[in-house]
Amino acid sequence: MSCSVYDTAWVANVTKVVAGSTRYLFPSSFFTVLDAQHSDGSWSGHFESSATTIGSSGLLTARQLSDSILSTMSGLHMLILHHKAPLQLVESRLPAPDTSTRIRRAVSTLESMLSSWSVDSCDAVGFELLLPAMLDVLSAHGYDFDFPDKDRLFVLRAVKLEKFNPAIIYARGLSTVLHSLEAFHMWSSDQLDIAKLKPHMVSGSMMASPSATASYMMKTSDWDEQAENYLQIVVKYGMGKGNGSVPSAYPTTNFEILWVLSAVLEYCVCDPISESGNVNALLKIVNNGTNDAQGLVGFARDIEPDLDDSAKYSIIMSLSGALGNSNVIAEAFNATGWLKTYNGERNPSVSANCNALIALLLDRNEFSEKAMTIKKIVKFVVEHWTATNGAISDKWNLSPYYPVMLISKALSDLVVIWSLGKGSLSYIPTEWMETQVAHLLMMTLNHLLASQSRDGSWGSLGPYEETAYSVLSLISLAQLPIPVALRQNLERAMNDGRKYLQHHSGAPVEHLWVEKISYGSPLLRQAYGLAACCAPYCTTSKIHTTTTSHAIGHAFRNYE
């Protein structure tokens, strides 16, 4: 996972008393953030970006603007603390300009960015808590900001906190609140007693979050050696490799193993049986990280389980010949109208529900609620597609081609398996499959064919990873009984996309994935690129010849 200015600035604020003298524990983090500041006083959120002026919000996408605002708030907070208390850094030669000038520029640009920012444009992890919290933190130092959407933002926080009960977190521990603990940095111990959270720390961290752990260390009355060791490890072994920068989450072992494995297994890049030794070795790492006997997993060891990671785990188990745990997933993450990624989430995720649907389809385990859960997810996806006219925005990835990839995979697999007329899917009516599922899949195909660029790529945010998503979408759609002319166009688009990927294999990491700020993963980029270039695809339909398959085939031929 790429490194985050927001989290690194929090880590830079941690102090420790050494030989009777208070010192900043991670001066390298301070200097790394300092070097990443743009000439207008802002930060872009990513250390990979060149330090040039980006503060004119009109030059930023909505997501880049949100990243820049949160990162500039955190960077400004760091500057204020170091300006008031330089500690051992007072004798260091800080790069020009001086901290007063840096603070003044950051404040000015932050005011400009906030004036153009909309609550509706942001869906980052915990933003409805983090942004108001950073405004509170800066206000405590005498810096107040007014902007058009401020009241709406604070209303969102109030709604989020309505169900917040510290007593439950003290007792239960597993909560996404721990991952964003810095959102309560200004709270008193009467409001939230962080000492009671210590038993729920994992390997010295607050739910694998460097910023949350740093906030905890700044507030705890007793020095926590395990928390210090955790941050030392993140600084040394995270993607910053000792330069002081840290990611928004560390470690993310389960997430990266499961996503890489599923990419190469779902698209048949390698055979899970012949590669069973390697697959089992990787799954053993994930198994050791489950905190639930039923196989529900989070993005790292002993982290709160989530729908996405649990679904990927079930998918890989099914592809390896074992029974999955889709019945447990359907029960644990059940919500009205969809499956929830986490407890307490503000809005549902199309991509997570598609991963759950794939897990349900692949799992040989039959249970009473299986058909109902499948139909509920499909209904949610279809309605979401219709409501957005195909312009789906997902909460875990910035690219619209990421949910398209998962929709294409999940619904194409649904059609193929349903055409067999067996099992729980046999209860899904033909008319519904024709009018809802087949129609959406053909709309998806037409959208992909129409949106490909002349050079064979898709998307504007990547475009390497987005092109990989799109090629994989076409590979999924190729198993359907689509008209001959459309199939020829599909194969032409897919081959052009593969040529683009082969010619741009050395492209830099792209920040498409969503955490507290957006991030990139070299492992995921490579996995999706490999799958897109190497996966076999169907030159004819995989639909089986049955009474139901004739009906669905007719539905696809209507698009000829």
Tab-separated table of C-alpha atoms in Angstrom, residues 94-430:
chain	number	residue	atom	x	y	z
A	94	LEU	CA	14.974	23.289	8.102
A	95	PRO	CA	14.536	23.713	4.358
A	96	ALA	CA	13.135	27.083	3.289
A	97	PRO	CA	10.647	28.600	3.672
A	98	ASP	CA	10.347	28.868	7.466
A	99	THR	CA	7.481	27.217	9.331
A	100	SER	CA	5.552	30.494	9.771
A	101	THR	CA	5.457	30.999	6.001
A	102	ARG	CA	4.528	27.362	5.443
A	103	ILE	CA	1.657	27.659	7.929
A	104	ARG	CA	0.369	30.856	6.355
A	105	ARG	CA	0.373	29.338	2.876
A	106	ALA	CA	-1.288	26.134	4.075
A	107	VAL	CA	-4.080	28.080	5.785
A	108	SER	CA	-4.722	30.211	2.705
A	109	THR	CA	-4.847	27.270	0.303
A	110	LEU	CA	-6.951	25.188	2.684
A	111	GLU	CA	-9.532	27.974	2.805
A	112	SER	CA	-9.644	28.010	-0.993
A	113	MET	CA	-9.987	24.237	-1.296
A	114	LEU	CA	-12.726	24.003	1.338
A	115	SER	CA	-14.756	26.678	-0.441
A	116	SER	CA	-14.928	24.392	-3.499
A	117	TRP	CA	-15.425	21.100	-1.669
A	118	SER	CA	-18.719	19.203	-1.510
A	119	VAL	CA	-19.712	16.560	1.029
A	120	ASP	CA	-21.285	14.581	-1.815
A	121	SER	CA	-17.921	14.239	-3.554
A	122	CYS	CA	-16.273	12.265	-0.753
A	123	ASP	CA	-16.731	8.702	0.438
A	124	ALA	CA	-13.332	7.997	1.969
A	125	VAL	CA	-12.981	5.776	5.030
A	126	GLY	CA	-14.374	7.629	8.047
A	127	PHE	CA	-14.329	11.056	6.370
A	128	GLU	CA	-17.538	12.141	8.144
A	129	LEU	CA	-15.607	11.764	11.430
A	130	LEU	CA	-12.072	12.671	10.344
A	131	LEU	CA	-12.725	15.970	8.569
A	132	PRO	CA	-14.775	17.495	11.426
A	133	ALA	CA	-12.171	16.202	13.886
A	134	MET	CA	-9.340	17.915	12.005
A	135	LEU	CA	-11.365	21.131	11.956
A	136	ASP	CA	-11.731	20.810	15.749
A	137	VAL	CA	-8.005	20.139	16.154
A	138	LEU	CA	-7.054	23.205	14.103
A	139	SER	CA	-9.657	25.336	15.870
A	140	ALA	CA	-8.065	24.455	19.211
A	141	HIS	CA	-4.886	26.092	17.886
A	142	GLY	CA	-6.732	29.213	16.747
A	143	TYR	CA	-7.377	28.325	13.110
A	144	ASP	CA	-11.071	28.283	12.183
A	145	PHE	CA	-12.477	27.618	8.725
A	146	ASP	CA	-15.907	28.401	7.326
A	147	PHE	CA	-17.108	26.949	4.031
A	148	PRO	CA	-20.431	26.209	2.287
A	149	ASP	CA	-20.734	22.533	3.234
A	150	LYS	CA	-19.485	22.830	6.821
A	151	ASP	CA	-22.933	22.498	8.415
A	152	ARG	CA	-23.778	19.439	6.270
A	153	LEU	CA	-20.475	17.853	7.241
A	154	PHE	CA	-21.133	18.290	10.954
A	155	VAL	CA	-24.669	16.938	10.549
A	156	LEU	CA	-23.174	13.802	8.983
A	157	ARG	CA	-20.869	13.439	11.976
A	158	ALA	CA	-23.786	13.853	14.384
A	159	VAL	CA	-25.734	11.131	12.565
A	160	LYS	CA	-22.703	8.825	12.634
A	161	LEU	CA	-22.243	9.376	16.371
A	162	GLU	CA	-25.878	8.793	17.284
A	163	LYS	CA	-25.231	5.077	17.640
A	164	PHE	CA	-21.743	5.507	19.092
A	165	ASN	CA	-21.496	3.856	22.505
A	166	PRO	CA	-18.012	3.789	24.090
A	167	ALA	CA	-19.116	1.114	26.581
A	168	ILE	CA	-19.771	-1.331	23.742
A	169	ILE	CA	-16.344	-0.649	22.231
A	170	TYR	CA	-14.650	-1.067	25.629
A	171	ALA	CA	-16.317	-4.454	25.977
A	172	ARG	CA	-16.250	-5.741	22.396
A	173	GLY	CA	-13.180	-4.110	20.906
A	174	LEU	CA	-13.769	-5.049	17.288
A	175	SER	CA	-14.938	-1.799	15.701
A	176	THR	CA	-13.928	0.329	12.738
A	177	VAL	CA	-13.923	3.243	15.201
A	178	LEU	CA	-10.502	2.061	16.367
A	179	HIS	CA	-9.133	2.461	12.837
A	180	SER	CA	-10.120	6.152	12.923
A	181	LEU	CA	-9.396	6.804	16.596
A	182	GLU	CA	-7.775	10.162	15.789
A	183	ALA	CA	-11.297	11.377	15.026
A	184	PHE	CA	-11.717	11.559	18.820
A	185	HIS	CA	-8.401	13.291	19.489
A	186	MET	CA	-10.079	16.303	21.088
A	187	TRP	CA	-12.410	14.241	23.268
A	188	SER	CA	-11.834	14.144	27.014
A	189	SER	CA	-11.250	10.914	28.906
A	190	ASP	CA	-14.803	11.215	30.246
A	191	GLN	CA	-16.094	11.044	26.671
A	192	LEU	CA	-13.734	8.285	25.501
A	193	ASP	CA	-11.240	6.623	27.828
A	194	ILE	CA	-8.426	5.442	25.577
A	195	ALA	CA	-6.909	3.465	28.449
A	196	LYS	CA	-9.893	1.108	28.143
A	197	LEU	CA	-9.121	0.601	24.461
A	198	LYS	CA	-5.617	-0.733	25.064
A	199	PRO	CA	-6.760	-4.357	25.567
A	200	HIS	CA	-8.187	-4.290	22.042
A	201	MET	CA	-5.000	-3.200	20.304
A	202	VAL	CA	-3.587	-5.632	17.752
A	203	SER	CA	0.207	-6.016	17.717
A	204	GLY	CA	0.496	-2.572	19.272
A	205	SER	CA	-1.823	-0.875	16.775
A	206	MET	CA	-5.279	0.612	16.754
A	207	MET	CA	-6.820	-1.590	14.054
A	208	ALA	CA	-3.649	-1.442	11.936
A	209	SER	CA	-3.872	2.349	11.566
A	210	PRO	CA	-0.671	4.412	11.968
A	211	SER	CA	-2.596	7.692	12.409
A	212	ALA	CA	-4.977	6.212	14.997
A	213	THR	CA	-2.052	4.654	16.855
A	214	ALA	CA	-0.138	7.948	16.777
A	215	SER	CA	-3.142	9.799	18.225
A	216	TYR	CA	-3.378	7.181	20.979
A	217	MET	CA	0.308	7.610	21.820
A	218	MET	CA	-0.066	11.395	21.975
A	219	LYS	CA	-2.890	11.057	24.514
A	220	THR	CA	-2.002	8.049	26.663
A	221	SER	CA	-0.638	8.856	30.118
A	222	ASP	CA	1.492	5.702	30.256
A	223	TRP	CA	4.083	5.074	27.569
A	224	ASP	CA	3.166	2.103	25.413
A	225	GLU	CA	6.211	0.176	24.204
A	226	GLN	CA	4.147	-2.069	21.940
A	227	ALA	CA	2.585	0.926	20.199
A	228	GLU	CA	6.018	2.482	19.705
A	229	ASN	CA	7.336	-0.805	18.292
A	230	TYR	CA	4.371	-0.969	15.905
A	231	LEU	CA	5.086	2.502	14.498
A	232	GLN	CA	8.818	1.728	14.263
A	233	ILE	CA	7.946	-1.360	12.209
A	234	VAL	CA	5.568	0.568	9.937
A	235	VAL	CA	8.198	3.250	9.276
A	236	LYS	CA	10.892	0.651	8.596
A	237	TYR	CA	8.977	-1.996	6.640
A	238	GLY	CA	6.064	-0.112	5.051
A	239	MET	CA	6.365	1.127	1.481
A	240	GLY	CA	8.401	4.086	2.721
A	241	LYS	CA	11.194	1.624	3.620
A	242	GLY	CA	12.636	3.808	6.361
A	243	ASN	CA	12.259	7.278	4.814
A	244	GLY	CA	9.654	8.230	7.444
A	245	SER	CA	6.517	7.883	5.339
A	246	VAL	CA	3.757	5.429	6.308
A	247	PRO	CA	0.572	4.053	4.667
A	248	SER	CA	-2.999	4.479	5.928
A	249	ALA	CA	-3.103	0.845	7.023
A	250	TYR	CA	-0.372	-1.608	7.978
A	251	PRO	CA	-0.212	-4.518	7.701
A	252	THR	CA	-2.730	-5.415	4.985
A	253	THR	CA	-1.601	-9.027	4.650
A	254	ASN	CA	-4.966	-10.714	4.180
A	255	PHE	CA	-6.227	-8.084	1.762
A	256	GLU	CA	-3.263	-8.300	-0.610
A	257	ILE	CA	-2.990	-12.099	-0.478
A	258	LEU	CA	-6.705	-12.620	-1.085
A	259	TRP	CA	-7.008	-10.067	-3.877
A	260	VAL	CA	-3.931	-11.303	-5.735
A	261	LEU	CA	-4.942	-14.949	-5.375
A	262	SER	CA	-8.514	-14.342	-6.460
A	263	ALA	CA	-7.402	-12.365	-9.525
A	264	VAL	CA	-5.260	-15.190	-10.878
A	265	LEU	CA	-7.618	-18.000	-9.817
A	266	GLU	CA	-10.988	-16.513	-10.809
A	267	TYR	CA	-9.716	-15.779	-14.308
A	268	CYS	CA	-7.960	-19.151	-14.647
A	269	VAL	CA	-4.454	-17.724	-14.982
A	270	CYS	CA	-3.264	-20.646	-12.873
A	271	ASP	CA	-4.847	-23.923	-11.816
A	272	PRO	CA	-5.672	-24.037	-8.089
A	273	ILE	CA	-5.222	-27.825	-8.085
A	274	SER	CA	-1.779	-27.968	-9.695
A	275	GLU	CA	-0.752	-24.908	-7.672
A	276	SER	CA	-2.387	-26.221	-4.502
A	277	GLY	CA	0.882	-26.141	-2.563
A	278	ASN	CA	1.405	-22.428	-3.130
A	279	VAL	CA	-2.279	-21.622	-2.713
A	280	ASN	CA	-2.506	-23.540	0.559
A	281	ALA	CA	0.653	-21.909	1.890
A	282	LEU	CA	-0.822	-18.469	1.290
A	283	LEU	CA	-4.216	-19.466	2.679
A	284	LYS	CA	-2.476	-20.760	5.799
A	285	ILE	CA	-1.233	-17.215	6.439
A	286	VAL	CA	-4.793	-15.952	6.114
A	287	ASN	CA	-6.155	-18.800	8.261
A	288	ASN	CA	-3.741	-17.830	11.009
A	289	GLY	CA	-5.160	-14.313	10.757
A	290	THR	CA	-8.815	-15.204	11.166
A	291	ASN	CA	-10.450	-14.180	14.406
A	292	ASP	CA	-13.547	-16.220	13.703
A	293	ALA	CA	-13.877	-19.993	13.715
A	294	GLN	CA	-16.295	-19.722	10.793
A	295	GLY	CA	-13.669	-18.208	8.500
A	296	LEU	CA	-14.700	-14.560	8.433
A	297	VAL	CA	-11.627	-12.405	7.904
A	298	GLY	CA	-10.555	-8.779	7.938
A	299	PHE	CA	-7.839	-7.030	5.932
A	300	ALA	CA	-5.167	-8.151	8.438
A	301	ARG	CA	-4.684	-10.523	11.349
A	302	ASP	CA	-7.213	-10.142	14.188
A	303	ILE	CA	-8.866	-7.158	12.489
A	304	GLU	CA	-12.670	-6.848	12.430
A	305	PRO	CA	-14.038	-9.115	9.670
A	306	ASP	CA	-15.560	-7.487	6.608
A	307	LEU	CA	-17.693	-8.645	3.700
A	308	ASP	CA	-15.093	-8.044	0.985
A	309	ASP	CA	-12.205	-10.012	2.506
A	310	SER	CA	-14.493	-12.767	3.774
A	311	ALA	CA	-16.048	-13.162	0.313
A	312	LYS	CA	-12.638	-13.361	-1.363
A	313	TYR	CA	-11.583	-16.002	1.159
A	314	SER	CA	-14.705	-18.062	0.380
A	315	ILE	CA	-14.124	-17.674	-3.378
A	316	ILE	CA	-10.593	-19.036	-3.131
A	317	MET	CA	-11.701	-21.922	-0.911
A	318	SER	CA	-14.389	-22.859	-3.448
A	319	LEU	CA	-11.997	-22.637	-6.400
A	320	SER	CA	-9.567	-24.863	-4.482
A	321	GLY	CA	-12.197	-27.598	-4.229
A	322	ALA	CA	-13.301	-26.993	-0.640
A	323	LEU	CA	-16.619	-25.715	0.663
A	324	GLY	CA	-16.825	-21.957	1.040
A	325	ASN	CA	-18.474	-20.075	3.870
A	326	SER	CA	-21.111	-18.156	1.918
A	327	ASN	CA	-23.813	-19.184	4.395
A	328	VAL	CA	-21.913	-17.503	7.215
A	329	ILE	CA	-21.286	-14.424	5.076
A	330	ALA	CA	-24.968	-14.124	4.159
A	331	GLU	CA	-25.945	-14.203	7.825
A	332	ALA	CA	-23.142	-12.093	9.306
A	333	PHE	CA	-23.399	-9.210	6.843
A	334	ASN	CA	-27.115	-9.264	6.134
A	335	ALA	CA	-28.827	-5.893	5.731
A	336	THR	CA	-32.088	-4.674	4.272
A	337	GLY	CA	-31.717	-4.766	0.484
A	338	TRP	CA	-28.009	-5.692	0.324
A	339	LEU	CA	-25.083	-7.061	2.316
A	340	LYS	CA	-23.105	-4.597	4.433
A	341	THR	CA	-19.309	-4.388	4.323
A	342	TYR	CA	-18.970	-3.451	8.000
A	343	ASN	CA	-21.364	-2.830	10.854
A	344	GLY	CA	-22.294	0.838	10.993
A	345	GLU	CA	-21.324	1.695	7.414
A	346	ARG	CA	-23.010	4.798	5.999
A	347	ASN	CA	-23.803	3.467	2.520
A	348	PRO	CA	-23.480	0.094	0.764
A	349	SER	CA	-20.800	-1.020	-1.699
A	350	VAL	CA	-21.602	-2.440	-5.132
A	351	SER	CA	-18.179	-4.061	-5.444
A	352	ALA	CA	-18.362	-5.811	-2.054
A	353	ASN	CA	-21.827	-7.136	-2.880
A	354	CYS	CA	-20.572	-8.436	-6.243
A	355	ASN	CA	-17.730	-10.263	-4.505
A	356	ALA	CA	-20.304	-11.759	-2.131
A	357	LEU	CA	-22.435	-12.823	-5.112
A	358	ILE	CA	-19.455	-14.567	-6.735
A	359	ALA	CA	-18.770	-16.344	-3.434
A	360	LEU	CA	-22.391	-17.511	-3.258
A	361	LEU	CA	-22.348	-18.765	-6.854
A	362	LEU	CA	-19.104	-20.727	-6.490
A	363	ASP	CA	-19.863	-22.266	-3.121
A	364	ARG	CA	-21.263	-25.818	-3.325
A	365	ASN	CA	-22.705	-25.297	0.136
A	366	GLU	CA	-26.506	-25.015	-0.186
A	367	PHE	CA	-28.589	-23.302	2.507
A	368	SER	CA	-32.174	-22.134	2.800
A	369	GLU	CA	-31.531	-18.420	2.289
A	370	LYS	CA	-29.084	-18.789	-0.610
A	371	ALA	CA	-31.445	-18.053	-3.522
A	372	MET	CA	-33.036	-15.161	-1.650
A	373	THR	CA	-29.629	-13.642	-0.852
A	374	ILE	CA	-28.492	-13.997	-4.477
A	375	LYS	CA	-31.640	-12.343	-5.778
A	376	LYS	CA	-31.355	-9.556	-3.189
A	377	ILE	CA	-27.806	-8.737	-4.280
A	378	VAL	CA	-28.675	-8.852	-7.982
A	379	LYS	CA	-31.686	-6.605	-7.395
A	380	PHE	CA	-29.469	-4.138	-5.510
A	381	VAL	CA	-26.871	-4.094	-8.319
A	382	VAL	CA	-29.492	-3.674	-11.060
A	383	GLU	CA	-31.259	-0.868	-9.195
A	384	HIS	CA	-27.962	0.895	-8.500
A	385	TRP	CA	-26.954	0.643	-12.156
A	386	THR	CA	-30.330	2.004	-13.254
A	387	ALA	CA	-30.293	4.861	-10.729
A	388	THR	CA	-26.840	6.006	-11.831
A	389	ASN	CA	-27.407	5.293	-15.551
A	390	GLY	CA	-24.379	3.025	-15.444
A	391	ALA	CA	-22.086	5.652	-13.869
A	392	ILE	CA	-21.448	3.652	-10.713
A	393	SER	CA	-19.262	5.173	-8.025
A	394	ASP	CA	-17.954	2.628	-5.548
A	395	LYS	CA	-16.696	3.314	-2.045
A	396	TRP	CA	-13.551	1.155	-2.230
A	397	ASN	CA	-12.145	2.082	-5.636
A	398	LEU	CA	-12.226	5.392	-7.511
A	399	SER	CA	-12.461	3.876	-10.975
A	400	PRO	CA	-15.954	3.224	-12.371
A	401	TYR	CA	-14.399	0.308	-14.268
A	402	TYR	CA	-13.692	-1.582	-11.029
A	403	PRO	CA	-17.386	-2.185	-10.168
A	404	VAL	CA	-18.043	-2.817	-13.890
A	405	MET	CA	-15.444	-5.607	-13.771
A	406	LEU	CA	-17.123	-7.213	-10.771
A	407	ILE	CA	-20.648	-6.758	-12.159
A	408	SER	CA	-19.570	-8.381	-15.426
A	409	LYS	CA	-17.962	-11.301	-13.592
A	410	ALA	CA	-20.739	-11.874	-11.059
A	411	LEU	CA	-23.712	-11.552	-13.401
A	412	SER	CA	-22.114	-13.463	-16.288
A	413	ASP	CA	-21.331	-16.327	-13.912
A	414	LEU	CA	-24.912	-16.085	-12.644
A	415	VAL	CA	-26.316	-16.513	-16.168
A	416	VAL	CA	-24.047	-19.471	-16.963
A	417	ILE	CA	-24.842	-21.308	-13.724
A	418	TRP	CA	-28.553	-20.466	-13.892
A	419	SER	CA	-28.755	-21.904	-17.420
A	420	LEU	CA	-28.034	-25.343	-15.933
A	421	GLY	CA	-31.438	-25.205	-14.235
A	422	LYS	CA	-30.160	-26.834	-11.054
A	423	GLY	CA	-29.870	-25.995	-7.378
A	424	SER	CA	-31.052	-22.868	-5.632
A	425	LEU	CA	-30.758	-20.745	-8.800
A	426	SER	CA	-33.493	-22.751	-10.523
A	427	TYR	CA	-36.049	-20.779	-8.522
A	428	ILE	CA	-35.046	-17.495	-10.167
A	429	PRO	CA	-37.677	-16.778	-12.870
A	430	THR	CA	-36.690	-16.669	-16.532
